[in-house]
Coordinates of C-alpha atoms in Angstrom, one line a residue:
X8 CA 0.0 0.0 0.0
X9 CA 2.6 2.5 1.1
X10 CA 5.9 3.1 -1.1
X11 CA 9.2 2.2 0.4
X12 CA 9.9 5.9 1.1
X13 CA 7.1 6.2 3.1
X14 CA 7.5 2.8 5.3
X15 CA 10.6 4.0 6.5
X16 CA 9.7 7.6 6.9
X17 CA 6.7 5.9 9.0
X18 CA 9.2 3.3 10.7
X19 CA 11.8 6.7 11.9
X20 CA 8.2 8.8 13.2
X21 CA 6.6 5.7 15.2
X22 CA 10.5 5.0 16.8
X23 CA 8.6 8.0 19.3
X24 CA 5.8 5.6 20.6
X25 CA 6.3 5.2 24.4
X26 CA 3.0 2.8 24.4
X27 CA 1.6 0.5 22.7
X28 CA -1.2 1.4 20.2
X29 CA -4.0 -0.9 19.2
X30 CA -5.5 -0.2 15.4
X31 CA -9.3 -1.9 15.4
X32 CA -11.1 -2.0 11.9
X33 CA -14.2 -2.3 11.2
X34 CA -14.1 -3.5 7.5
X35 CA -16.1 -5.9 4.4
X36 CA -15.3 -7.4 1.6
X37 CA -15.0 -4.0 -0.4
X38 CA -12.1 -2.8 -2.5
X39 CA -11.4 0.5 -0.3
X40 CA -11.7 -2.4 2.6
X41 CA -9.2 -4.3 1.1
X42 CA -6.8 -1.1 0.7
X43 CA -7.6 0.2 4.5
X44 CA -6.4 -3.7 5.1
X45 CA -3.1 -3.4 3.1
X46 CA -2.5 0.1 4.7
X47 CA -3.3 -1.2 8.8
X48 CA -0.4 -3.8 7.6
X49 CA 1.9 -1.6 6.6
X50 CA 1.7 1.0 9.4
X51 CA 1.7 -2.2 12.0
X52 CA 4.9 -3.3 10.1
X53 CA 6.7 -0.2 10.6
X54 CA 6.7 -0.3 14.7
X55 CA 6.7 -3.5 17.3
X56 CA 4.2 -1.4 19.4
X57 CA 1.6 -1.1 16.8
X58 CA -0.9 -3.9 16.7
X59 CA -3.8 -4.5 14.0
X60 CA -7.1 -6.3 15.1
X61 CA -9.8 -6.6 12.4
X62 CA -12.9 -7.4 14.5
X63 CA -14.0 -3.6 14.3
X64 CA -18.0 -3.1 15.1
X65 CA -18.6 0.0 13.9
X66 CA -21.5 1.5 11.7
X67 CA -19.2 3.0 8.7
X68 CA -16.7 0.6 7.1
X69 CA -13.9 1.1 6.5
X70 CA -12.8 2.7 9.0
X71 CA -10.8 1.8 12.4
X72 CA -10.0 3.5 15.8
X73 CA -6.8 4.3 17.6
X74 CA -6.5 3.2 20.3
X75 CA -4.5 1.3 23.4
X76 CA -5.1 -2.2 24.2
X77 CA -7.7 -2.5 26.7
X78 CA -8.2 1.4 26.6
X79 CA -11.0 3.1 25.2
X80 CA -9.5 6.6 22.8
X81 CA -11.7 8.4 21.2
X82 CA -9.9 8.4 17.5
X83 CA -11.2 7.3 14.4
X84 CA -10.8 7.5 10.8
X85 CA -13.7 6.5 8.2
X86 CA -12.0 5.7 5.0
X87 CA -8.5 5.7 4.0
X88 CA -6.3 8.6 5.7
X89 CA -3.9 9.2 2.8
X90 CA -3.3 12.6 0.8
X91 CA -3.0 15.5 3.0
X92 CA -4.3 12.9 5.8
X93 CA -1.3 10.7 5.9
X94 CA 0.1 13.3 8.6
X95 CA -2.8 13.0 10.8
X96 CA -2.5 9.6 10.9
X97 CA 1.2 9.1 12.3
X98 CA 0.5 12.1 14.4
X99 CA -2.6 10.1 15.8
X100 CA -0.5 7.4 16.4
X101 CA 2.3 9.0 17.9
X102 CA 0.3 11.7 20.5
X103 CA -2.0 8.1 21.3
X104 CA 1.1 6.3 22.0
X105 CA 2.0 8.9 24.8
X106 CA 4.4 10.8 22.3
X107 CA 3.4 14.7 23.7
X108 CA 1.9 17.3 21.1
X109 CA 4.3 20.1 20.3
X110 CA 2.4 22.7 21.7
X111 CA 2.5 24.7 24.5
X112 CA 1.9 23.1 28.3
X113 CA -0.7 25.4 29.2
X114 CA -2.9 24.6 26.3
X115 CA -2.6 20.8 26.9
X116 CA -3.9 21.3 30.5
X117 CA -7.2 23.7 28.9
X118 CA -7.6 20.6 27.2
X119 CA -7.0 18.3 30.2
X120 CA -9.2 20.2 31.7
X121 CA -12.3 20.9 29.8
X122 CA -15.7 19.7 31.7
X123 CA -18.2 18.0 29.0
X124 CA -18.9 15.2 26.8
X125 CA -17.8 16.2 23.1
X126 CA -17.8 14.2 20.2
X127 CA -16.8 15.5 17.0
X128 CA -17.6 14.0 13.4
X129 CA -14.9 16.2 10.4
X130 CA -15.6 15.7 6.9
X131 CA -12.3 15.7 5.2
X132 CA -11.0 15.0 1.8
X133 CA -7.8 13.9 0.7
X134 CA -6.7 16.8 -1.5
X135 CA -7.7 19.4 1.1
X136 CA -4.9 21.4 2.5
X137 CA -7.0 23.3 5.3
X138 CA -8.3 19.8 6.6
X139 CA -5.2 18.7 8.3
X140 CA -5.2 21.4 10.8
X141 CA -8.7 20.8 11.7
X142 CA -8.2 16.9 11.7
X143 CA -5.2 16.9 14.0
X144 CA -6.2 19.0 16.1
X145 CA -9.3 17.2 17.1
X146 CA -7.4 13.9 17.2
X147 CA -4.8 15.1 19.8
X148 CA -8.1 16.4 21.9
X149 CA -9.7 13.1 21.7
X150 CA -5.7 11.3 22.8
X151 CA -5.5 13.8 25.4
X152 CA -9.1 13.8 27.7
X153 CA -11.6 10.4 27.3
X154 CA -14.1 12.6 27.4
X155 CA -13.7 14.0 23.9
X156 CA -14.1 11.7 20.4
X157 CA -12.9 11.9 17.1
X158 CA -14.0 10.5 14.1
X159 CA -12.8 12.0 10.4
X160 CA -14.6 11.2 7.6
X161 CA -13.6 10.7 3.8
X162 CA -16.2 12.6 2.2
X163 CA -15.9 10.9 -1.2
X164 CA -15.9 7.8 0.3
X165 CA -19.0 8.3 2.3
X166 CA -20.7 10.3 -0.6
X167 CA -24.3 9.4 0.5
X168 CA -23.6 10.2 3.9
X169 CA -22.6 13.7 2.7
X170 CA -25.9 13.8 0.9
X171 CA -27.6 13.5 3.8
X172 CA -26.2 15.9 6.0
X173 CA -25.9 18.2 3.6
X174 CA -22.2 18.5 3.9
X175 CA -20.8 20.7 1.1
X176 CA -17.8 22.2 1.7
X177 CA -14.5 20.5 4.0
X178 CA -14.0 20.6 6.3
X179 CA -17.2 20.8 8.1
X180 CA -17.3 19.5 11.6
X181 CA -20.0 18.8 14.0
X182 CA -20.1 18.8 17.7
X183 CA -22.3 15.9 19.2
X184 CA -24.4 16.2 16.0
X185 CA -25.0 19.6 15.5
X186 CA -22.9 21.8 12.9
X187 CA -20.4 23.6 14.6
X188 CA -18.1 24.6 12.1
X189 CA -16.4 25.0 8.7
X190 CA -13.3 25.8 7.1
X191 CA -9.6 25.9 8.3
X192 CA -9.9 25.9 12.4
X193 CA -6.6 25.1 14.7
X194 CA -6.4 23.9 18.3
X195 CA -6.7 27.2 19.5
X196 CA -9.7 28.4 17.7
X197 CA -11.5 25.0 18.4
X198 CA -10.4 25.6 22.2
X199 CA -11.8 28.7 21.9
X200 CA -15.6 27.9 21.5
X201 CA -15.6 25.5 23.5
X202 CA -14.3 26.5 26.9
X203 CA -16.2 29.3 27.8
X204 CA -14.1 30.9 30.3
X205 CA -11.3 31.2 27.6
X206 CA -12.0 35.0 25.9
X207 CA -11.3 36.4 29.4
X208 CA -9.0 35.1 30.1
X209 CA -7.1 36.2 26.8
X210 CA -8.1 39.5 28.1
X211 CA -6.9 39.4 31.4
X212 CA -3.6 38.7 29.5
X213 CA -3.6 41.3 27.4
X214 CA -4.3 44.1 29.6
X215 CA -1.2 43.1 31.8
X216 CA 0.8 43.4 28.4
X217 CA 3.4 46.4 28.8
X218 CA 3.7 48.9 25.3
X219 CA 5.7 47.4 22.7
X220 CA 8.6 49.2 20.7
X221 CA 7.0 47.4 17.7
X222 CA 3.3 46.1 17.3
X223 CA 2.9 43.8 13.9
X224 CA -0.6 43.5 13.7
X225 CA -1.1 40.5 10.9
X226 CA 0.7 36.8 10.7
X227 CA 1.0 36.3 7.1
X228 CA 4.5 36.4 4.9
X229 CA 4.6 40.3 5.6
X230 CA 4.1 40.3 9.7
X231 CA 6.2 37.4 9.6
X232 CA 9.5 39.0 8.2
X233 CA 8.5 42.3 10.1
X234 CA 8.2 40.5 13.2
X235 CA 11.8 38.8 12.4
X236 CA 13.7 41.9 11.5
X237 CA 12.1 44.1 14.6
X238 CA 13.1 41.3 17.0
X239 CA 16.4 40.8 15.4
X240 CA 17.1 44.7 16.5
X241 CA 16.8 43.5 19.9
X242 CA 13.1 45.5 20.7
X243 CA 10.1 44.3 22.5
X244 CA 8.1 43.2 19.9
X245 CA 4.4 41.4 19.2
X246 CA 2.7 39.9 16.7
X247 CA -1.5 40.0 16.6
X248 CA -3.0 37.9 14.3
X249 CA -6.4 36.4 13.4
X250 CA -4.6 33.3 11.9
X251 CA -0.7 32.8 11.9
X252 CA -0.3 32.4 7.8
X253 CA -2.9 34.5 6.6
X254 CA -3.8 33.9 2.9
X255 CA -0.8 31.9 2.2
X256 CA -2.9 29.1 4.5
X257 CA -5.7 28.8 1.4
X258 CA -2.8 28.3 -1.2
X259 CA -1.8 25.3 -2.8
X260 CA 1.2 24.7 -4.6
X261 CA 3.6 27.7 -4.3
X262 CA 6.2 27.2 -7.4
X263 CA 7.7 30.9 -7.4
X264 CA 9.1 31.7 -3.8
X265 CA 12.7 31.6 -5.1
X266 CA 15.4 28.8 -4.1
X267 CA 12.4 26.9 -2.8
X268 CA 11.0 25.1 -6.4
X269 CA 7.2 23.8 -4.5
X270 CA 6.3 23.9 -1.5
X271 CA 2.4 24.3 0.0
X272 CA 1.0 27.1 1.9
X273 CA 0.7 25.3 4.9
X274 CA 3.8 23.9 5.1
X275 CA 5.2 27.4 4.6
X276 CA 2.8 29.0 7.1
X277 CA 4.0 26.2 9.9
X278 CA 7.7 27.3 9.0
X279 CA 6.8 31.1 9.0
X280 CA 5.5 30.6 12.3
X281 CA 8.2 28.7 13.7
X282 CA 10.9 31.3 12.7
X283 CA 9.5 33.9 14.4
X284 CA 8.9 32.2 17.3
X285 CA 12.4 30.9 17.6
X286 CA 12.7 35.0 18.3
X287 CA 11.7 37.0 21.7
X288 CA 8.5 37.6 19.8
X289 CA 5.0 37.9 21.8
X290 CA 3.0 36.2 19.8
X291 CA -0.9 36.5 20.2
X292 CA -2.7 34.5 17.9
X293 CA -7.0 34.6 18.1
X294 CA -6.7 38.3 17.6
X295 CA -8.8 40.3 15.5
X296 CA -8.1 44.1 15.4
X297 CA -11.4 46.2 14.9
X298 CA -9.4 50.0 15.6
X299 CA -6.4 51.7 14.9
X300 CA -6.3 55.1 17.5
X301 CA -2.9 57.1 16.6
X302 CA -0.3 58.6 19.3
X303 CA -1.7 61.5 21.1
X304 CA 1.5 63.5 20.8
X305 CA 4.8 62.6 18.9
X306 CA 6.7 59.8 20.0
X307 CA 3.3 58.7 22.0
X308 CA 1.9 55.4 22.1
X309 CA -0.1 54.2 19.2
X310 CA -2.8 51.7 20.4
X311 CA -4.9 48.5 18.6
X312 CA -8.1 48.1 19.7
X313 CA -9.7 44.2 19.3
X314 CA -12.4 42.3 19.4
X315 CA -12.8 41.0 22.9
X316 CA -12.7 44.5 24.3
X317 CA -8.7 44.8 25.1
X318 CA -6.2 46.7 23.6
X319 CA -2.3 46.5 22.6
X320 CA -0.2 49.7 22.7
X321 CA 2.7 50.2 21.0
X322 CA 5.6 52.8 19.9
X323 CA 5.3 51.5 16.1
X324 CA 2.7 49.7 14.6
X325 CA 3.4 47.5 11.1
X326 CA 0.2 47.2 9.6
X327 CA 0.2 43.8 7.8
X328 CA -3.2 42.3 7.7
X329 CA -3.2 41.1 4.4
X330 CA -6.4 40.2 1.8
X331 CA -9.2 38.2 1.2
X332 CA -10.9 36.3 -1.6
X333 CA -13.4 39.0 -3.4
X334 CA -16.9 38.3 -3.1
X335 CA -19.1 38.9 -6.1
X336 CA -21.8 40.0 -4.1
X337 CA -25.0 39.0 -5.8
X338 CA -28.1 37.9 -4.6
X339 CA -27.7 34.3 -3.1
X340 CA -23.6 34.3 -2.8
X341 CA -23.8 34.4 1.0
X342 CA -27.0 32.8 1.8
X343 CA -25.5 29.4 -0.4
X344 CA -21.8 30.2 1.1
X345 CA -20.4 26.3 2.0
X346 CA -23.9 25.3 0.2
X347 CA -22.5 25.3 -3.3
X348 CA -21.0 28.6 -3.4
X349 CA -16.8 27.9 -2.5
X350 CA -14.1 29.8 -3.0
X351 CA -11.4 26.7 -2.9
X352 CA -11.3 24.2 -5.4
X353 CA -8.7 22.0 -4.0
X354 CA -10.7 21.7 -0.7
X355 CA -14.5 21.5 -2.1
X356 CA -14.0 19.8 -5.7
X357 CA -14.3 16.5 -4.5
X358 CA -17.7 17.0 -3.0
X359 CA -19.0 18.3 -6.5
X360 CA -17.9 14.9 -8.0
X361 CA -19.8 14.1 -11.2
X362 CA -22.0 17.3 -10.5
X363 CA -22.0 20.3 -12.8
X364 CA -20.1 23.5 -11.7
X365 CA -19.5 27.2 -12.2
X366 CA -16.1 29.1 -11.8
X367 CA -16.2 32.3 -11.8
X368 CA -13.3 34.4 -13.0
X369 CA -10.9 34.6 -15.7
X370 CA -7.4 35.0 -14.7
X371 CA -4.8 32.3 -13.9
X372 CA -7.0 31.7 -10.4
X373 CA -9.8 30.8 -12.4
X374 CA -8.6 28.7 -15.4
X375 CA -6.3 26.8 -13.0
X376 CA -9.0 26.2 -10.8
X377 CA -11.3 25.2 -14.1
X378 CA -8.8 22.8 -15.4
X379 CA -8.5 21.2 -11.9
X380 CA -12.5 20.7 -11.6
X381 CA -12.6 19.2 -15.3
X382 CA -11.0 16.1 -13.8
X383 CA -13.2 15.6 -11.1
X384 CA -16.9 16.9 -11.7
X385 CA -19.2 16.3 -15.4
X386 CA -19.0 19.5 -16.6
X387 CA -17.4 23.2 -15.7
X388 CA -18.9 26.5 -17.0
X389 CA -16.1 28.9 -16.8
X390 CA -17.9 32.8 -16.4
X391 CA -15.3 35.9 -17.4
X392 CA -16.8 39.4 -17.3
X393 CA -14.3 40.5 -19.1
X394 CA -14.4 40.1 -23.6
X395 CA -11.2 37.4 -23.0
X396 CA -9.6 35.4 -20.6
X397 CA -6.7 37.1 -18.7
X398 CA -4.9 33.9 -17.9
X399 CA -1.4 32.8 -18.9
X400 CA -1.6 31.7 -22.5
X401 CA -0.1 28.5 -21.4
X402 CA -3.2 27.8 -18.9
X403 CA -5.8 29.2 -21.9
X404 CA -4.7 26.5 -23.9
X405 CA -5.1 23.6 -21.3
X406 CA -8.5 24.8 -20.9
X407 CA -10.0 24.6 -24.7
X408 CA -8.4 20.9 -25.1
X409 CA -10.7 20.1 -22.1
X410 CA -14.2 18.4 -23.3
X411 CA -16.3 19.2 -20.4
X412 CA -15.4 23.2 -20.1
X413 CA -17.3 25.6 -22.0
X414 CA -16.0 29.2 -21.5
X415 CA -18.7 32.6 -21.3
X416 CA -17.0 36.0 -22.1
X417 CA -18.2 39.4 -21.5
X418 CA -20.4 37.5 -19.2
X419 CA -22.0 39.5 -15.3
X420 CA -23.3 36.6 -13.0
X421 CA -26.2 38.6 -11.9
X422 CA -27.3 35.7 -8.9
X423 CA -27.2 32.7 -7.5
X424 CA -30.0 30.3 -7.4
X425 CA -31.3 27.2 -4.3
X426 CA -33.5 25.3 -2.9
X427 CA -33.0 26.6 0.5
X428 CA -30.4 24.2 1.1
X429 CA -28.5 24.2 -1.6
X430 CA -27.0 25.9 -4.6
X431 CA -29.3 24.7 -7.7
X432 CA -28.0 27.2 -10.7
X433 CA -27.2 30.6 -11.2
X434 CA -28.1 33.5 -13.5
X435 CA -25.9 35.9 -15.6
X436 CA -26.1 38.7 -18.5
X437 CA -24.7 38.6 -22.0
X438 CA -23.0 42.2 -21.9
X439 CA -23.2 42.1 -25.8
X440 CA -26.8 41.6 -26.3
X441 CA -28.1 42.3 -22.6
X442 CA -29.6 39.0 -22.6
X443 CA -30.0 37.2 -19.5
X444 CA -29.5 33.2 -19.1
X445 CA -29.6 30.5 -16.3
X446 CA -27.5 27.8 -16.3
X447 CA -28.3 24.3 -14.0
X448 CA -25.6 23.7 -11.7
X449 CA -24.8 22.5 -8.3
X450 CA -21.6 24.4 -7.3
X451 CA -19.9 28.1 -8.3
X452 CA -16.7 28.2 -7.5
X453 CA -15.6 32.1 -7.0
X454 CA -11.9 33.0 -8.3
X455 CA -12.2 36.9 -8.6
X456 CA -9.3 38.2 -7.0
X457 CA -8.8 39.7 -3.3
X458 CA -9.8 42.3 -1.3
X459 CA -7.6 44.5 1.4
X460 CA -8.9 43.3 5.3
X461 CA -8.7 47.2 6.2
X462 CA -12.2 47.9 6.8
X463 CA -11.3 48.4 10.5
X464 CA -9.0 51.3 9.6
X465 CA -11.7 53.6 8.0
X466 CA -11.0 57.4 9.1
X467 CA -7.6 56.4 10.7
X468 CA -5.2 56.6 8.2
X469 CA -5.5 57.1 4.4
X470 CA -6.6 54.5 2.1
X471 CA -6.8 54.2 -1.9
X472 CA -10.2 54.3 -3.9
X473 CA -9.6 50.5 -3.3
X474 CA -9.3 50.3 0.1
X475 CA -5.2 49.6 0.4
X476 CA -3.4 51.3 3.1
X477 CA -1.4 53.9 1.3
X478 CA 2.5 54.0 1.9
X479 CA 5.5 55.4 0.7
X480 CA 8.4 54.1 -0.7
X481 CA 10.0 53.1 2.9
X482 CA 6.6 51.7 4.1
X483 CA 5.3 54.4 5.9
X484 CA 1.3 55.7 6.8
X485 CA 0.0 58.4 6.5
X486 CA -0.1 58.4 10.6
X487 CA 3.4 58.8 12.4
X488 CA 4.3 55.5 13.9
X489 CA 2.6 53.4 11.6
X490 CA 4.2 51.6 8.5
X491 CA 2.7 49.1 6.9
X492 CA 3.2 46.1 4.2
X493 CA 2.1 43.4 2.1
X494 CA -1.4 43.1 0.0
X495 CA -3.2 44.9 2.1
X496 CA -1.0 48.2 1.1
X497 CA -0.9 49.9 -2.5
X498 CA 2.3 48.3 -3.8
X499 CA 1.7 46.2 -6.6
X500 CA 2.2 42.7 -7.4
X501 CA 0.5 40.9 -4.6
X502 CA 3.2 38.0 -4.3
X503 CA 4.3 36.4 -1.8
X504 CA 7.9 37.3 -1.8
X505 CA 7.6 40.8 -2.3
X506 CA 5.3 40.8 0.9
X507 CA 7.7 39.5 2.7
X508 CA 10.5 42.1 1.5
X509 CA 7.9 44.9 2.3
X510 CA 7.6 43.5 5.9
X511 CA 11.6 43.4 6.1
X512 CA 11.0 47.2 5.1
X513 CA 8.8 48.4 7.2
X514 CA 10.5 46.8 10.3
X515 CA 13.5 48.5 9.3
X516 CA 11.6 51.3 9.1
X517 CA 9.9 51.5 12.1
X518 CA 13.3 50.8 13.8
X519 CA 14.6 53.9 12.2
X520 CA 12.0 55.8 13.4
X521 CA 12.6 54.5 16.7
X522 CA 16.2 55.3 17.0
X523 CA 14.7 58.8 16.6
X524 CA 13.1 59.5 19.3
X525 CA 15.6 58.4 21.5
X526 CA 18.3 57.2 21.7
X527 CA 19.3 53.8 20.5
X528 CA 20.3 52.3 24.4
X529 CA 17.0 53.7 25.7
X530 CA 14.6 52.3 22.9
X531 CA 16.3 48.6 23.4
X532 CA 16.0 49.1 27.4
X533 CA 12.0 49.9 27.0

């Protein structure tokens, strides 16, 4: 089942077990039982402490629980973990064979600790990159307290199951069978709405937090290199961000970050993260900025306002909060939003398997995202406002050899149409002849483009006519003390590695303006 690589890539991780750990499966005489079989074997063969039984009892097969002999864990996979999933799998087996979780004491003890009976169900699919994060993290729950379960679910495995509930978009977890949540989700934010005493304590915490010399409000490529190069001078410095990774979390395959041929956005999230911590860099994660209220007087403290009532102050403030995919805002986009409407193919296309889907946009986006569909689902319309296709001519070409594409130019998707539950077609005008049309569907995929997250900094500081923070050639505001960097800013070319330079800028900049007000000894000393 597994390649030779990954046997003794499994055999070096499961050298970490301090217990023994029991695989139970629950299988028949199916093909994908056959494989879950092959793969038990394999994983059992890689470690003397891993044991395979195959008089499993449970209602979805395959599937099979981790567990330790004679003990009772809450982990289960339905379907084959492979993919993306192949990492939750040894890390199941590893944090339920008493190896500990890398993360940080406290947070294992909130979940030690939490008073309730929880059991989760995940739908997950095997080419989803945000999945992992939710999968694992519910997994080391469930190896950590008895009183929480885990089960993760192949969606396309268990397509009729997915019909059922309705499930439409991955991941998409419930909590002891009620929806609780979809998309990308870590321990923390998990954690979060769970244990009810947890917001205030966050904000106990940051109330006792002194003024930083530099505030990076925003974790994606441009905090991250901020945060690095302020902390590198040898000043107090935080980071605030909603998620650690920002946008670069929702990308796939990342083939232009130079000396680095492909990697995935996760993977480089995780590494981004983990270089600035290996700094003195406060890092508050969970945090969503809502104002920005400039220095009183010059050389004053600039403070952050957020969303659970508590504020950060700061003598600089790098504004790196990044974008988001654009909306198209039309009648039905947000009432069918994870009901057909998605804006992530690589996550959601397996759900629309054999189904007929829309994507909307004409760039390389929305081409690359049409020629992955093709493969999957019966038939892709492909909807361009524009009178041509703005993608590579490379990606144009794939896309006309495809049999099950047709392509609509000068073409306004004017609404999205339901059932109520879910999405069942949309509508859209012929800008040449004003006509309008309705084609049958059962999933749009939106690939538009991105807009800035500055919507909180309205009457602060200026902005463009499209809502980017405006800065000058060394990163700077239009407010004293506060620079700013990466998409969410006016500089073109929203890449990734010319975020990060920005944030290198604007850290240096802030630095600079530092050294300013006082002297260099006294600003390192605050």
């Amino acid at each position: 089942m597994l390649d030779q690589g990954l046997k003794t890539q499994l055999a070096t991780y499961l050298q970490n077990l301090r217990q023994p750990v029991e695989l139970v499966a629950s299988l028949d005489a199916s093909p994908k039982s056959e494989e879950l079989k092959a793969l038990l074997a394999d994983v059992a063969a890689a470690s003397d402490k891993v044991s395979v039984r195959l008089d499993g009892a449970d209602a979805r097969v395959p599937s099979f629980a981790v567990t330790r002999p004679g003990e009772d864990v809450g982990v289960r996979f339905a379907g084959l973990p492979l993919g993306h999933e192949f990492t939750s799998l040894v890390l199941a087996l590893l944090h339920v064979g008493g190896h500990p979780p890398r993360v940080e004491p406290e947070v294992i003890d909130q979940v030690k600790a939490l008073d309730g009976d929880f059991v989760f169900e995940t739908y997950f699919s095997q080419s989803c990159q945000n999945c992992p994060d939710v999968v694992q993290a519910l997994n080391m729950m469930a190896a950590l307290n008895p009183r929480v379960r885990h089960v993760a679910i192949d969606g396309a495995l268990f397509q009729a199951e997915v019909e059922q509930r309705k499930v439409m978009a991955v991941p998409t977890v419930l909590l002891n069978g009620e929806p609780f949540a979809q998309g990308r989700m870590n321990l923390e934010q998990i954690l979060a709405k769970i244990d009810t005493g947890a917001v205030a304590r966050e904000v106990e915490k940051i109330k006792a937090k002194d003024a930083f010399d530099v505030l990076v409000v925003g974790g994606g490529p441009a905090g991250a290199a901020a945060a690095i190069y302020a902390a590198r001078k040898g000043i107090r410095t935080g980071v605030a961000a909603e998620r650690f990774g920002g946008q670069v979390l929702d990308t796939m395959a990342i083939e232009n970050f130079i000396s680095v041929p492909h990697t995935e956005g996760p993977r480089l999230a995780a590494a981004l993260e983990q270089h600035v911590k290996d700094y003195d860099v406060d890092v508050m994660n969970l945090q969503t900025a809502v104002r920005l209220v400039p220095a009183s007087r010059p050389g004053g403290l600039v403070e952050v306002e957020l969303e659970h009532g508590a504020s950060l102050r700061a003598k600089t403030v790098i504004l790196a909060t990044g974008a988001r995919w654009r909306q198209m805002n039309v009648p039905g986009e947000e009432e069918y939003r994870n009901k057909g409407v998605a804006y992530c193919p690589h996550c959601d296309g397996p759900l629309f398997k054999g189904k007929r889907v829309a994507v909307i946009g004409g760039g390389n986006s929305g081409v690359e995202a049409a020629i992955d569909l093709a493969g999957i689902v019966a038939h892709v319309t492909l909807i361009e406002f524009d009178a041509q296709l703005r993608a590579d001519a490379v990606l144009q070409r794939k896309l006309f050899s495809l049999p099950n594409v047709t392509v609509l130019t000068s073409a306004q998707t004017t609404a999205v149409h339901g059932d109520g539950e879910k999405v069942t077609g949309l509508s859209y005008k012929d800008r040449r002849t004003e006509e309008l049309h309705r084609v049958e569907l059962e999933g749009v995929f939106v690939q538009i483009g991105l807009v800035p997250n500055t919507e909180w900094l309205q009457g602060s500081l200026a902005l463009s006519p499209r809502g980017e923070i405006e800065v000058d050639a060394r990163g700077a505001t239009s407010v004293p003390g506060v620079f700013a960097a990466g998409d969410a800013t006016t500089v073109p070319y929203k890449q990734i590695v010319i975020a990060m330079g920005e944030g290198s800028k604007a850290a240096l900049s802030a630095f600079d303006y530092l050294i300013r007000l006082a002297p260099v000894e006294e600003v390192a000393a605050a």
